[in-house]
Coordinates of C-alpha atoms in Angstrom, one line a residue:
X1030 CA 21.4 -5.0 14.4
X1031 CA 19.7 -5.5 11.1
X1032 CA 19.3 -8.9 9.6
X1033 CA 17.9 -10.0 6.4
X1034 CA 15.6 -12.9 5.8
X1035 CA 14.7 -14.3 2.4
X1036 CA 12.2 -16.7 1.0
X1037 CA 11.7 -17.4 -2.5
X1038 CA 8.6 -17.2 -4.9
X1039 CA 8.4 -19.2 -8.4
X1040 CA 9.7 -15.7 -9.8
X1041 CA 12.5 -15.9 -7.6
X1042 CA 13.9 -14.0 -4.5
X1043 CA 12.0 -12.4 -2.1
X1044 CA 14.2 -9.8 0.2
X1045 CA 12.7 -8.2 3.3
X1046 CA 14.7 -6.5 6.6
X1047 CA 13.5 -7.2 10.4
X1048 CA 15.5 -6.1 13.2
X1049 CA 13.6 -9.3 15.3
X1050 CA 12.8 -12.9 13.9
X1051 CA 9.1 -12.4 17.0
X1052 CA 7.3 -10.4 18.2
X1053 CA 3.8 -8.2 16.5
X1054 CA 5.1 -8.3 13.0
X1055 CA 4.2 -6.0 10.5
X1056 CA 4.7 -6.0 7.1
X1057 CA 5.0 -2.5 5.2
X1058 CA 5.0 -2.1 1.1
X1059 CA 5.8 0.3 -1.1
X1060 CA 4.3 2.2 -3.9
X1061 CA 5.3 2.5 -7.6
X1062 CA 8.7 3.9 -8.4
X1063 CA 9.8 2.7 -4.9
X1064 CA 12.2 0.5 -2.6
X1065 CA 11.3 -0.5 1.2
X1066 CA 14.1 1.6 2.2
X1067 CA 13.1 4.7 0.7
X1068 CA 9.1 4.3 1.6
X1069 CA 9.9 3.2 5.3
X1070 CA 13.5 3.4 6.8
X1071 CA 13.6 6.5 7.9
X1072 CA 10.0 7.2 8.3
X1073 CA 7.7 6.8 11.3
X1074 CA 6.4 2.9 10.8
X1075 CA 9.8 2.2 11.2
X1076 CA 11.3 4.4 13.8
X1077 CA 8.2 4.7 15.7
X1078 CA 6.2 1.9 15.6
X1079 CA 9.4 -0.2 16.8
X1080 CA 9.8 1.2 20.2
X1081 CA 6.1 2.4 21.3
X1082 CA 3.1 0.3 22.5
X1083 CA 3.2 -2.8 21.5
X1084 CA 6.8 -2.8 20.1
X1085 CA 5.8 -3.8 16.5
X1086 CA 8.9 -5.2 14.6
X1087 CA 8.3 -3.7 11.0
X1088 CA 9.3 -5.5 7.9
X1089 CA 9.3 -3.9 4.9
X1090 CA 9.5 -5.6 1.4
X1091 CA 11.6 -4.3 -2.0
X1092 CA 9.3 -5.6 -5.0
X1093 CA 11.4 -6.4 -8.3
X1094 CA 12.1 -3.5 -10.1
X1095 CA 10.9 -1.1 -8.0
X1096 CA 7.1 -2.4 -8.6
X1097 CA 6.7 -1.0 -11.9
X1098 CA 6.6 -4.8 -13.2
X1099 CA 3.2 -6.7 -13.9
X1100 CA 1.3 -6.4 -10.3
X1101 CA -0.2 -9.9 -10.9
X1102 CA 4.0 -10.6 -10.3
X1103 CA 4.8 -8.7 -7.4
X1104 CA 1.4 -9.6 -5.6
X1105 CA 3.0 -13.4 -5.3
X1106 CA 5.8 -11.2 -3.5
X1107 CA 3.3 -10.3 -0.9
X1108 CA 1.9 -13.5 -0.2
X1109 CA 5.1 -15.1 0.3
X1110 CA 5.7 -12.5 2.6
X1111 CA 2.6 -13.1 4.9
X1112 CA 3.1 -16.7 4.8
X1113 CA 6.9 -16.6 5.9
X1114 CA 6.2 -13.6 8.4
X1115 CA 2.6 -14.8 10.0
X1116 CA 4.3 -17.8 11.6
X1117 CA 7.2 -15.8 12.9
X1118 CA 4.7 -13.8 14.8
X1119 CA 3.5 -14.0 18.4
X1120 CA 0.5 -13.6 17.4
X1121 CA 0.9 -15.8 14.2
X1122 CA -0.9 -12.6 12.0
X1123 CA 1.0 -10.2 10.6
X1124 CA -0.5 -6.3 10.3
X1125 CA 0.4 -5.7 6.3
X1126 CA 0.5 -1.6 6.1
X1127 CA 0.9 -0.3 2.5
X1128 CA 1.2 3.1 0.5
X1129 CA -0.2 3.5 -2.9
X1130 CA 0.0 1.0 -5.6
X1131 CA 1.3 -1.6 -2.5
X1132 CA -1.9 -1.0 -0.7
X1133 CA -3.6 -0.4 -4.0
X1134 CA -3.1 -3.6 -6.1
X1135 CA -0.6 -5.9 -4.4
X1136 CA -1.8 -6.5 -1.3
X1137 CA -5.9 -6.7 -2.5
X1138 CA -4.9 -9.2 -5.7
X1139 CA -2.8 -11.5 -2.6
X1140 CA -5.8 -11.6 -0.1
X1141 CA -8.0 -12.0 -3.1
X1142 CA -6.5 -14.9 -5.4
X1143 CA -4.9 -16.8 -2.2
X1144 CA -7.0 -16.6 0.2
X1145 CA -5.3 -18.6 2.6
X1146 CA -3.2 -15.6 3.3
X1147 CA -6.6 -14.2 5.0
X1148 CA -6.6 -15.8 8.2
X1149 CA -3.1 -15.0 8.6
X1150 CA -3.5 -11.2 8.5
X1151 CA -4.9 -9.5 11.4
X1152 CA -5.4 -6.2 9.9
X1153 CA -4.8 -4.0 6.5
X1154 CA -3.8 -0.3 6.5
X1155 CA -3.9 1.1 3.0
X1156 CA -2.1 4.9 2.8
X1157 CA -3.1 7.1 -0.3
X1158 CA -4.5 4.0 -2.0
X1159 CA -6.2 3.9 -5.3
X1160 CA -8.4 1.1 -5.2
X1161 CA -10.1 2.3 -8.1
X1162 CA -8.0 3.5 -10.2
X1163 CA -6.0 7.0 -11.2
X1164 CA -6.7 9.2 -14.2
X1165 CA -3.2 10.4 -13.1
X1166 CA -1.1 7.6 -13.2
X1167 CA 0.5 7.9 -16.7
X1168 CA 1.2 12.3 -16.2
X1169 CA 4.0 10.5 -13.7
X1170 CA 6.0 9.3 -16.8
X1171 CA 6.5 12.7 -18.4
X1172 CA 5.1 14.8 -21.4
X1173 CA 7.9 13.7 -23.7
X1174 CA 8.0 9.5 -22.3
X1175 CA 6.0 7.3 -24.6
X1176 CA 6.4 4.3 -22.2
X1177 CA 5.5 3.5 -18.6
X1178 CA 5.7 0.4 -16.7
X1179 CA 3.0 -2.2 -16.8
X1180 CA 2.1 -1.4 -13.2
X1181 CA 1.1 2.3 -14.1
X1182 CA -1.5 1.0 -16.6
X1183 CA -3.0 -1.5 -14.3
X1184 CA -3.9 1.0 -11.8
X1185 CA -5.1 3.6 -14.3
X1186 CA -8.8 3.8 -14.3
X1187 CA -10.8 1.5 -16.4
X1188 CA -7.7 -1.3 -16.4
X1189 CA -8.6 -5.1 -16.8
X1190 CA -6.7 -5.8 -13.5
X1191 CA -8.9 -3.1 -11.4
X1192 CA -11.9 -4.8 -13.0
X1193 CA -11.0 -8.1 -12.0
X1194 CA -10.2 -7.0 -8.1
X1195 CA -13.7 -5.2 -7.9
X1196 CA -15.2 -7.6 -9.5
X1197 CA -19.1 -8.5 -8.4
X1198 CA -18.3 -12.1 -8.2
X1199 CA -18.0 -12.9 -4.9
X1200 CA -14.6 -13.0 -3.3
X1201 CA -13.5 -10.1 -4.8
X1202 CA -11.3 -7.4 -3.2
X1203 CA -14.2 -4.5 -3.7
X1204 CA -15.1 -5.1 -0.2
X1205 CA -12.8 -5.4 3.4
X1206 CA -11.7 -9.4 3.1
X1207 CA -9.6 -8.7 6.4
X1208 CA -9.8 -5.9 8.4
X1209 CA -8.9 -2.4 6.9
X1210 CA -8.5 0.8 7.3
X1211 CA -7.8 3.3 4.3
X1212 CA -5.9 6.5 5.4
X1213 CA -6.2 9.0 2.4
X1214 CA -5.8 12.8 1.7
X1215 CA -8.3 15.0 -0.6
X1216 CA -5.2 17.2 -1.6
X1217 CA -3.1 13.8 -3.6
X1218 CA -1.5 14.9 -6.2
X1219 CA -1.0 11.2 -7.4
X1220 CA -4.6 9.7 -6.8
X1221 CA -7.4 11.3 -7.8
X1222 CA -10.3 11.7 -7.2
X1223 CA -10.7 11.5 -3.4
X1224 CA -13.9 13.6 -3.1
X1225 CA -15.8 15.3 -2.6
X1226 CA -17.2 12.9 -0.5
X1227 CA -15.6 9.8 1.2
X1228 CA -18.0 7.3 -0.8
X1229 CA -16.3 9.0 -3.9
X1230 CA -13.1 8.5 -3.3
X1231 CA -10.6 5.8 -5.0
X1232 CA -9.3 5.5 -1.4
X1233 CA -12.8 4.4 -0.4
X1234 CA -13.6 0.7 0.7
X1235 CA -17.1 -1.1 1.3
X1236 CA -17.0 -2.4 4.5
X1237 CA -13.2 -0.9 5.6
X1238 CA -13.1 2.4 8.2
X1239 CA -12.1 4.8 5.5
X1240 CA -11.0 7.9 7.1
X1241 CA -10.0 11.3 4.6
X1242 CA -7.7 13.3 6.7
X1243 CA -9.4 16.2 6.0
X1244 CA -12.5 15.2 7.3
X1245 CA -14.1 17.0 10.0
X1246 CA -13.6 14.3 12.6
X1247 CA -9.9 14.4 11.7
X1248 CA -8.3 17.1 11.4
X1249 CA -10.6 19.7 8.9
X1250 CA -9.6 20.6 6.2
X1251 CA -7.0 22.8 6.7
X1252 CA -4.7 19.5 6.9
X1253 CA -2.4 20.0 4.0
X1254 CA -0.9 16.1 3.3
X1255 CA 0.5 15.2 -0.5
X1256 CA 1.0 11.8 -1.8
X1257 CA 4.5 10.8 -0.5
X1258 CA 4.2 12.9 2.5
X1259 CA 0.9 10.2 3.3
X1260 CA 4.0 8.3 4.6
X1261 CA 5.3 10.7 7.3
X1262 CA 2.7 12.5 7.8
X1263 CA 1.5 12.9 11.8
X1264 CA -2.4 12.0 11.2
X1265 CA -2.0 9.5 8.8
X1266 CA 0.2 7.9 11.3
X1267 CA -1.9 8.4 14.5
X1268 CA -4.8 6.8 12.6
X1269 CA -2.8 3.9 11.5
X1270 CA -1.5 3.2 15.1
X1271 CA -5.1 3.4 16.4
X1272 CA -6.2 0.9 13.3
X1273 CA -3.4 -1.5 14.3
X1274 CA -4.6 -1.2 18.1
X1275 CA -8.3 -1.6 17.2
X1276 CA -8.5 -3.0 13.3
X1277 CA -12.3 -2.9 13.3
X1278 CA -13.0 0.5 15.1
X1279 CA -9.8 2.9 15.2
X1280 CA -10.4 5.6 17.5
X1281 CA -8.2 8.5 16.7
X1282 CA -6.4 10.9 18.7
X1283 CA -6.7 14.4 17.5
X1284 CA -3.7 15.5 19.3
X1285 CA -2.0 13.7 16.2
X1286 CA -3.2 16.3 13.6
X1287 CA -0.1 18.5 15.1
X1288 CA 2.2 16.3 15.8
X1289 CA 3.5 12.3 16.2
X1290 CA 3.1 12.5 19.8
X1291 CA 6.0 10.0 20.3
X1292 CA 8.3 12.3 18.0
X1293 CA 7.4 16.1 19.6
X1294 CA 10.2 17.1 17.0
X1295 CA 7.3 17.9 13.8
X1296 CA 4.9 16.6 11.6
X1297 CA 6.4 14.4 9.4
X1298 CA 9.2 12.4 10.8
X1299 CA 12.0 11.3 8.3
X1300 CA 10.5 13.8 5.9
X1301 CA 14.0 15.1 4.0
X1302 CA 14.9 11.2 3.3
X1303 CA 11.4 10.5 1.9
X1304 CA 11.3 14.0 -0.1
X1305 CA 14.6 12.6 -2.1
X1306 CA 13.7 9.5 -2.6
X1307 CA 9.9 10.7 -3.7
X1308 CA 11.9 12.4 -6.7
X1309 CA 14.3 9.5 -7.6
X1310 CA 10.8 7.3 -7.6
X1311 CA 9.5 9.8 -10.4
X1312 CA 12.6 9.3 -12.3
X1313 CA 12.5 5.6 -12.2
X1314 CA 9.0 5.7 -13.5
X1315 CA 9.8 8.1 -16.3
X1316 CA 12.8 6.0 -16.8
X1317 CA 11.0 2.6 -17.2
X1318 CA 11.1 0.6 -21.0
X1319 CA 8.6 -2.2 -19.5
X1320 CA 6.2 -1.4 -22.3
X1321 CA 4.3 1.5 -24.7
X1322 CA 1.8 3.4 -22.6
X1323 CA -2.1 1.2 -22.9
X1324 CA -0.5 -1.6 -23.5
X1325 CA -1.5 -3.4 -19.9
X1326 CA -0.4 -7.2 -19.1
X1327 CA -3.0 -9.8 -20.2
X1328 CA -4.4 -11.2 -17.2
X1329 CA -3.4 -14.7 -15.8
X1330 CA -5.5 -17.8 -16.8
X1331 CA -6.1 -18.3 -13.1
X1332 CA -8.2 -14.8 -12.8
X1333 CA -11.1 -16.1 -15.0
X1334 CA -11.1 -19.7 -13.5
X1335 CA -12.1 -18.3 -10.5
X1336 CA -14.6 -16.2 -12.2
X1337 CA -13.2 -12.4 -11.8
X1338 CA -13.2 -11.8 -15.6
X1339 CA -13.3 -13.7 -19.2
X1340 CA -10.9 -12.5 -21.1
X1341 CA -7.4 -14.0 -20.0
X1342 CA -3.8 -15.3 -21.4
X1343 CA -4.2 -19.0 -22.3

């Protein structure tokens, strides 16, 4: 049976689902647009991960409204997460795994501006990430929309808030601060650019194992994988079962370029339920009255007394 647990931040409730209260916990967040149901129930973190190797009980996260809010907001989500979940643990870490924007923004600014939550993750797994930025971010609000959230300005390129997380002070998210592996495709249709070469990529990471699936020691690049689909998709999901075996040197399994080998059924496990809830995300985005396109959140007084920038809200 499904329970819920709930802890609260100063912006108030924070809902995940477990199935278990022990065991190898792992935390899974969403992307912009989304809900931890629709990014994870039915998909293969969930379904899989639960009843192979090491048994992982996943947790996944619902950020307020649907993450298209200020990111500096629903980061404090994800640190309240890790520090209810990591004690909860066997191991007390929890494995944090997120898609887009989640593994994008979120999860970097909480390891980054609290980190105490550091020691208490054992590894990060970032899924079609843009850790630099997207000069496609705003096409997702529609031609005719003259508004987008404040989340799809901060991870445009060139925003205040990527600035501050790759900042060159040190302590900043522009390298690994736990162990990480980004997971990306050259073919996003979301995140771009992602090549030609790894070390071009907005997926890439100094000092994380950044794999492109359609690298040569993958699966080629005949390995067709879209944004959403990152979260179904077989060798995305092989990889991040080797990263969560092996955090600082996954070795993957080319077997899983065909197929999840614990799900012989196809390619992308809980596909159809993902492919539905991809489009509602787009509507939700296009739908959003946060704020007039450019007009990005002014950055928390905390950012520039710890040094990442200068220009912040009193």
């Amino acid at each position: 049976m499904m329970r819920v647990l709930r802890g609260r931040t100063r912006s108030g409730e924070l809902p995940f689902v477990t199935d278990r209260a022990f065991g190898y916990l792992l935390l899974l967040v969403h992307g912009t647009g989304s809900k931890g149901s629709e990014s994870w129930a039915f998909g293969p973190y969930v379904r899989i991960l639960s009843i192979t190797g090491k048994q992982y009980n996943p947790c996944y996260i619902d950020l307020p409204d649907r993450s298209l809010g200020d990111a500096q907001v629903t980061a404090k989500y994800v640190v309240a997460a890790i520090k209810l979940l990591a004690p909860r643990s066997t191991t007390k870490k929890v494995a944090v795994i997120g898609h887009s924007q989640g593994a994008g923004l979120n999860i970097p600014w909480a390891l980054q501006f609290w980190p105490s939550t550091q020691a208490l993750v054992s590894s990060f797994i970032a899924l079609a990430v843009n850790f630099h930025g997207t000069g496609r971010s705003k096409l997702l609000c529609g031609a005719a929309v003259s508004y987008c959230g404040p989340s799809v300005t901060q991870q445009t390129t060139g925003s205040r808030y990527l600035a501050a997380q790759n900042s060159p002070a040190m302590g900043s998210a522009r390298s690994a601060l736990v162990p990480t592996t980004s997971i990306f495709t050259r073919y996003d249709d979301v995140i771009q650019p992602e090549g030609p070469t790894n070390a071009q990529a907005t997926s890439f990471l100094l000092g994380a194992s950044n794999f492109a699936l359609q690298d040569a020691q993958v699966c080629g690049p005949g390995h067709a994988a879209s944004h959403i689909t990152m979260l179904t998709d077989s060798a995305a999901f092989g990889l991040a079962k080797a990263a969560l075996e092996n955090p600082t040197m996954p070795a993957f399994d080319q077997s899983y370029c065909f197929q999840i080998r614990e799900n012989p059924a196809g390619r992308s496990a809980g596909f159809g339920s993902l492919l539905s809830g991809g489009m509602s995300d787009r509507m939700a985005i296009s739908r959003s009255r946060f704020g007039e396109i450019g007009a990005e959140p002014a950055l928390k007084s905390y950012v520039c007394k710890r040094g990442f920038a200068t220009q912040c809200a009193n």
